PDB file of C-alpha atoms in Angstrom:
ATOM      1  CA  UNK P   1     179.717 133.387  60.423  1.00 61.00           C
ATOM      2  CA  UNK P   2     176.995 131.159  60.820  1.00 76.00           C
ATOM      3  CA  UNK P   3     174.651 132.384  63.305  1.00 85.00           C
ATOM      4  CA  UNK P   4     174.786 134.597  66.451  1.00 90.00           C
ATOM      5  CA  UNK P   5     176.951 134.031  69.534  1.00 92.00           C
ATOM      6  CA  UNK P   6     175.063 133.256  72.885  1.00 90.00           C
ATOM      7  CA  UNK P   7     175.961 136.518  74.393  1.00 92.00           C
ATOM      8  CA  UNK P   8     174.280 137.827  71.340  1.00 91.00           C
ATOM      9  CA  UNK P   9     171.254 135.718  71.542  1.00 90.00           C
ATOM     10  CA  UNK P  10     170.944 136.482  75.098  1.00 91.00           C
ATOM     11  CA  UNK P  11     170.887 140.493  74.332  1.00 90.00           C
ATOM     12  CA  UNK P  12     167.899 139.866  71.848  1.00 91.00           C
ATOM     13  CA  UNK P  13     166.010 137.811  74.204  1.00 92.00           C
ATOM     14  CA  UNK P  14     166.274 140.507  76.802  1.00 93.00           C
ATOM     15  CA  UNK P  15     166.369 143.443  74.494  1.00 94.00           C
ATOM     16  CA  UNK P  16     163.653 145.395  76.629  1.00 94.00           C
ATOM     17  CA  UNK P  17     165.869 144.999  79.474  1.00 93.00           C
ATOM     18  CA  UNK P  18     168.980 145.997  77.870  1.00 91.00           C
ATOM     19  CA  UNK P  19     167.441 149.296  76.664  1.00 95.00           C
ATOM     20  CA  UNK P  20     166.356 150.192  80.104  1.00 95.00           C
ATOM     21  CA  UNK P  21     169.811 149.143  81.379  1.00 92.00           C
ATOM     22  CA  UNK P  22     171.271 151.638  78.672  1.00 92.00           C
ATOM     23  CA  UNK P  23     168.639 154.473  79.473  1.00 95.00           C
ATOM     24  CA  UNK P  24     169.590 153.944  83.188  1.00 92.00           C
ATOM     25  CA  UNK P  25     173.271 154.206  82.293  1.00 91.00           C
ATOM     26  CA  UNK P  26     172.772 157.532  80.556  1.00 93.00           C
ATOM     27  CA  UNK P  27     170.961 158.707  83.364  1.00 92.00           C
ATOM     28  CA  UNK P  28     173.590 157.746  85.870  1.00 91.00           C
ATOM     29  CA  UNK P  29     176.114 159.459  83.636  1.00 89.00           C
ATOM     30  CA  UNK P  30     173.962 162.569  83.959  1.00 90.00           C
ATOM     31  CA  UNK P  31     173.784 162.380  87.422  1.00 91.00           C
ATOM     32  CA  UNK P  32     177.430 161.990  88.151  1.00 90.00           C
ATOM     33  CA  UNK P  33     178.028 165.586  85.799  1.00 88.00           C
ATOM     34  CA  UNK P  34     175.679 167.211  87.901  1.00 89.00           C
ATOM     35  CA  UNK P  35     177.266 165.818  91.069  1.00 89.00           C
ATOM     36  CA  UNK P  36     180.411 167.256  90.171  1.00 89.00           C
ATOM     37  CA  UNK P  37     179.027 170.470  88.870  1.00 89.00           C
ATOM     38  CA  UNK P  38     177.194 170.841  92.585  1.00 91.00           C
ATOM     39  CA  UNK P  39     180.865 171.208  93.885  1.00 92.00           C
ATOM     40  CA  UNK P  40     180.835 174.802  92.812  1.00 94.00           C
ATOM     41  CA  UNK P  41     178.992 176.247  96.033  1.00 94.00           C
ATOM     42  CA  UNK P  42     181.352 174.186  98.092  1.00 95.00           C
ATOM     43  CA  UNK P  43     184.360 175.627  96.207  1.00 96.00           C
ATOM     44  CA  UNK P  44     182.943 179.102  96.429  1.00 96.00           C
ATOM     45  CA  UNK P  45     182.550 178.576 100.005  1.00 96.00           C
ATOM     46  CA  UNK P  46     186.503 178.215 100.744  1.00 96.00           C
ATOM     47  CA  UNK P  47     188.267 181.290 101.965  1.00 94.00           C
ATOM     48  CA  UNK P  48     190.763 181.214  98.678  1.00 95.00           C
ATOM     49  CA  UNK P  49     187.826 181.505  96.460  1.00 96.00           C
ATOM     50  CA  UNK P  50     187.197 185.220  97.032  1.00 94.00           C
ATOM     51  CA  UNK P  51     190.652 185.913  95.313  1.00 92.00           C
ATOM     52  CA  UNK P  52     188.954 185.824  92.071  1.00 93.00           C
ATOM     53  CA  UNK P  53     188.525 182.473  91.076  1.00 97.00           C
ATOM     54  CA  UNK P  54     185.775 181.515  88.571  1.00 95.00           C
ATOM     55  CA  UNK P  55     184.022 178.146  88.072  1.00 95.00           C
ATOM     56  CA  UNK P  56     183.751 177.071  84.462  1.00 92.00           C
ATOM     57  CA  UNK P  57     181.705 173.714  83.531  1.00 90.00           C
ATOM     58  CA  UNK P  58     182.394 171.868  79.906  1.00 86.00           C
ATOM     59  CA  UNK P  59     180.407 168.733  79.181  1.00 82.00           C
ATOM     60  CA  UNK P  60     181.345 166.078  81.661  1.00 77.00           C
ATOM     61  CA  UNK P  61     184.329 168.138  83.368  1.00 86.00           C
ATOM     62  CA  UNK P  62     184.593 171.521  85.037  1.00 91.00           C
ATOM     63  CA  UNK P  63     187.428 173.424  85.836  1.00 95.00           C
ATOM     64  CA  UNK P  64     188.429 176.579  87.723  1.00 96.00           C
ATOM     65  CA  UNK P  65     190.550 179.666  86.431  1.00 96.00           C
ATOM     66  CA  UNK P  66     192.118 182.449  88.135  1.00 96.00           C
ATOM     67  CA  UNK P  67     191.401 185.710  85.727  1.00 93.00           C
ATOM     68  CA  UNK P  68     195.084 187.172  86.527  1.00 94.00           C
ATOM     69  CA  UNK P  69     196.571 184.016  84.706  1.00 97.00           C
ATOM     70  CA  UNK P  70     195.066 184.725  81.262  1.00 95.00           C
ATOM     71  CA  UNK P  71     196.993 185.566  77.968  1.00 95.00           C
ATOM     72  CA  UNK P  72     196.198 188.427  75.838  1.00 92.00           C
ATOM     73  CA  UNK P  73     193.989 186.367  73.911  1.00 94.00           C
ATOM     74  CA  UNK P  74     191.913 185.519  77.149  1.00 93.00           C
ATOM     75  CA  UNK P  75     192.889 182.031  77.552  1.00 95.00           C
ATOM     76  CA  UNK P  76     193.868 180.387  81.103  1.00 95.00           C
ATOM     77  CA  UNK P  77     197.303 179.789  81.208  1.00 97.00           C
ATOM     78  CA  UNK P  78     197.218 177.644  84.180  1.00 97.00           C
ATOM     79  CA  UNK P  79     193.941 176.352  85.543  1.00 97.00           C
ATOM     80  CA  UNK P  80     192.667 173.184  87.425  1.00 97.00           C
ATOM     81  CA  UNK P  81     190.016 171.019  87.051  1.00 96.00           C
ATOM     82  CA  UNK P  82     188.167 167.262  87.093  1.00 95.00           C
ATOM     83  CA  UNK P  83     188.062 165.071  83.985  1.00 92.00           C
ATOM     84  CA  UNK P  84     186.399 161.439  83.061  1.00 91.00           C
ATOM     85  CA  UNK P  85     183.324 161.947  85.287  1.00 88.00           C
ATOM     86  CA  UNK P  86     181.419 158.978  84.000  1.00 90.00           C
ATOM     87  CA  UNK P  87     180.185 155.827  85.165  1.00 91.00           C
ATOM     88  CA  UNK P  88     182.768 154.081  83.380  1.00 91.00           C
ATOM     89  CA  UNK P  89     185.712 155.799  85.337  1.00 93.00           C
ATOM     90  CA  UNK P  90     183.697 155.922  88.572  1.00 93.00           C
ATOM     91  CA  UNK P  91     182.642 152.745  88.731  1.00 91.00           C
ATOM     92  CA  UNK P  92     184.563 150.351  86.366  1.00 83.00           C
ATOM     93  CA  UNK P  93     187.777 148.889  86.837  1.00 75.00           C
ATOM     94  CA  UNK P  94     189.603 151.377  84.256  1.00 79.00           C
ATOM     95  CA  UNK P  95     191.134 154.444  85.065  1.00 91.00           C
ATOM     96  CA  UNK P  96     189.345 156.602  87.757  1.00 95.00           C
ATOM     97  CA  UNK P  97     188.367 160.327  87.504  1.00 94.00           C
ATOM     98  CA  UNK P  98     191.313 162.565  87.608  1.00 95.00           C
ATOM     99  CA  UNK P  99     192.230 165.879  89.265  1.00 97.00           C
ATOM    100  CA  UNK P 100     194.320 168.160  87.411  1.00 97.00           C
ATOM    101  CA  UNK P 101     196.508 171.393  87.242  1.00 98.00           C
ATOM    102  CA  UNK P 102     197.306 172.009  83.535  1.00 97.00           C
ATOM    103  CA  UNK P 103     199.601 174.669  82.070  1.00 97.00           C
ATOM    104  CA  UNK P 104     198.533 175.781  78.564  1.00 96.00           C
ATOM    105  CA  UNK P 105     200.732 174.619  75.566  1.00 94.00           C
ATOM    106  CA  UNK P 106     203.047 176.907  74.408  1.00 92.00           C
ATOM    107  CA  UNK P 107     204.308 177.880  78.145  1.00 96.00           C
ATOM    108  CA  UNK P 108     206.725 175.554  78.264  1.00 94.00           C
ATOM    109  CA  UNK P 109     209.393 177.548  80.517  1.00 95.00           C
ATOM    110  CA  UNK P 110     206.416 178.049  83.112  1.00 97.00           C
ATOM    111  CA  UNK P 111     205.455 174.298  83.080  1.00 97.00           C
ATOM    112  CA  UNK P 112     209.233 173.403  83.918  1.00 96.00           C
ATOM    113  CA  UNK P 113     209.659 176.161  86.539  1.00 97.00           C
ATOM    114  CA  UNK P 114     206.274 175.024  88.069  1.00 97.00           C
ATOM    115  CA  UNK P 115     207.287 171.532  88.270  1.00 97.00           C
ATOM    116  CA  UNK P 116     210.452 172.451  90.235  1.00 97.00           C
ATOM    117  CA  UNK P 117     208.479 174.679  92.422  1.00 97.00           C
ATOM    118  CA  UNK P 118     206.063 172.018  93.207  1.00 97.00           C
ATOM    119  CA  UNK P 119     208.162 169.396  93.778  1.00 97.00           C
ATOM    120  CA  UNK P 120     210.296 171.541  96.056  1.00 97.00           C
ATOM    121  CA  UNK P 121     207.004 171.549  98.073  1.00 96.00           C
ATOM    122  CA  UNK P 122     206.940 167.925  98.131  1.00 96.00           C
ATOM    123  CA  UNK P 123     204.273 167.274  95.636  1.00 96.00           C
ATOM    124  CA  UNK P 124     204.703 164.945  92.700  1.00 96.00           C
ATOM    125  CA  UNK P 125     204.451 166.353  89.233  1.00 97.00           C
ATOM    126  CA  UNK P 126     202.892 164.914  86.472  1.00 96.00           C
ATOM    127  CA  UNK P 127     204.824 163.427  83.637  1.00 91.00           C
ATOM    128  CA  UNK P 128     202.211 163.578  80.966  1.00 85.00           C
ATOM    129  CA  UNK P 129     202.399 166.346  78.610  1.00 88.00           C
ATOM    130  CA  UNK P 130     201.363 169.615  79.681  1.00 93.00           C
ATOM    131  CA  UNK P 131     199.639 168.630  83.010  1.00 97.00           C
ATOM    132  CA  UNK P 132     201.646 169.802  86.283  1.00 97.00           C
ATOM    133  CA  UNK P 133     199.669 167.456  88.652  1.00 97.00           C
ATOM    134  CA  UNK P 134     197.270 164.791  88.033  1.00 97.00           C
ATOM    135  CA  UNK P 135     195.734 162.875  90.911  1.00 96.00           C
ATOM    136  CA  UNK P 136     193.155 160.179  90.908  1.00 95.00           C
ATOM    137  CA  UNK P 137     190.053 160.620  92.381  1.00 95.00           C
ATOM    138  CA  UNK P 138     188.308 158.198  94.411  1.00 94.00           C
ATOM    139  CA  UNK P 139     186.042 155.297  92.415  1.00 94.00           C
ATOM    140  CA  UNK P 140     182.998 153.823  93.614  1.00 92.00           C
ATOM    141  CA  UNK P 141     182.185 150.352  94.868  1.00 90.00           C
ATOM    142  CA  UNK P 142     179.418 148.821  93.015  1.00 89.00           C
ATOM    143  CA  UNK P 143     177.407 148.264  96.372  1.00 92.00           C
ATOM    144  CA  UNK P 144     174.584 150.164  97.172  1.00 93.00           C
ATOM    145  CA  UNK P 145     176.179 151.237 100.672  1.00 95.00           C
ATOM    146  CA  UNK P 146     179.296 152.655  98.827  1.00 93.00           C
ATOM    147  CA  UNK P 147     177.249 154.498  96.045  1.00 93.00           C
ATOM    148  CA  UNK P 148     174.898 156.330  98.781  1.00 94.00           C
ATOM    149  CA  UNK P 149     178.031 157.311 100.614  1.00 94.00           C
ATOM    150  CA  UNK P 150     180.069 158.527  97.413  1.00 94.00           C
ATOM    151  CA  UNK P 151     178.495 161.868  96.996  1.00 93.00           C
ATOM    152  CA  UNK P 152     179.733 163.243 100.151  1.00 93.00           C
ATOM    153  CA  UNK P 153     182.945 161.445 100.150  1.00 92.00           C
ATOM    154  CA  UNK P 154     183.740 162.977  96.886  1.00 93.00           C
ATOM    155  CA  UNK P 155     183.004 166.355  97.848  1.00 93.00           C
ATOM    156  CA  UNK P 156     184.962 166.243 100.452  1.00 94.00           C
ATOM    157  CA  UNK P 157     188.043 164.935  97.997  1.00 95.00           C
ATOM    158  CA  UNK P 158     187.425 167.555  95.630  1.00 95.00           C
ATOM    159  CA  UNK P 159     187.233 170.461  98.129  1.00 96.00           C
ATOM    160  CA  UNK P 160     190.430 169.491  99.686  1.00 97.00           C
ATOM    161  CA  UNK P 161     192.321 169.098  96.444  1.00 97.00           C
ATOM    162  CA  UNK P 162     191.081 172.172  94.743  1.00 97.00           C
ATOM    163  CA  UNK P 163     192.096 174.057  98.158  1.00 97.00           C
ATOM    164  CA  UNK P 164     195.648 172.488  98.605  1.00 97.00           C
ATOM    165  CA  UNK P 165     196.381 173.287  94.992  1.00 97.00           C
ATOM    166  CA  UNK P 166     194.633 176.565  94.372  1.00 97.00           C
ATOM    167  CA  UNK P 167     196.389 178.360  97.476  1.00 96.00           C
ATOM    168  CA  UNK P 168     199.817 176.598  96.379  1.00 97.00           C
ATOM    169  CA  UNK P 169     199.394 177.957  92.896  1.00 97.00           C
ATOM    170  CA  UNK P 170     198.400 181.397  93.993  1.00 96.00           C
ATOM    171  CA  UNK P 171     201.902 181.280  96.226  1.00 96.00           C
ATOM    172  CA  UNK P 172     203.497 181.255  92.724  1.00 97.00           C
ATOM    173  CA  UNK P 173     201.435 183.893  91.546  1.00 97.00           C
ATOM    174  CA  UNK P 174     204.394 186.335  90.480  1.00 97.00           C
ATOM    175  CA  UNK P 175     206.084 183.967  88.846  1.00 97.00           C
ATOM    176  CA  UNK P 176     203.164 182.654  86.618  1.00 97.00           C
ATOM    177  CA  UNK P 177     202.360 186.274  85.668  1.00 96.00           C
ATOM    178  CA  UNK P 178     206.029 186.861  84.965  1.00 96.00           C
ATOM    179  CA  UNK P 179     206.104 184.032  82.695  1.00 95.00           C
ATOM    180  CA  UNK P 180     202.985 184.938  81.041  1.00 96.00           C
ATOM    181  CA  UNK P 181     204.258 188.635  80.293  1.00 94.00           C
ATOM    182  CA  UNK P 182     207.531 186.952  78.982  1.00 93.00           C
ATOM    183  CA  UNK P 183     205.555 184.704  76.290  1.00 90.00           C
ATOM    184  CA  UNK P 184     203.655 187.793  75.367  1.00 88.00           C
ATOM    185  CA  UNK P 185     206.371 189.842  74.805  1.00 88.00           C
ATOM    186  CA  UNK P 186     207.921 187.164  72.573  1.00 86.00           C
ATOM    187  CA  UNK P 187     204.833 186.399  70.624  1.00 72.00           C
TER     188      UNK P 187
END
């Protein structure tokens, strides 16, 4: 290499602006995480929440658990949440943030039965490892008006997805508990 590329020279010439953009992006990621964590209040206002659901934030994602679906070690066996909540996934051309319902590894019989049950209910099960359901969440266009409208649109989508799948999973409560008990007995 004999020198810098035109792109590198452009960055060098505008280094302070580059640093401001990097800080602004870090702030945007923090605000996106805070936005998604704020949905806890909206979920707790739903009728189904009073059945015992619990909210769990974790870095740039969150999930909810139903305490009756824990194994003897206290780990949730079936839970649902959202991941990839950052600027790259919300604004970029790549994959969007994801809503998921997942079955803990080691509970393959439960996963297979749940896939059959949700498919019979008209839902398409995920094909990826131990995910039962995977749904793309809305991305945000990069125009100012779209960004201003995004929090309310995402709030509604999150509430709708969690409501739909929490109530669906609770319909299979006995099946889930039976599989957990069977796995515990075999351990």
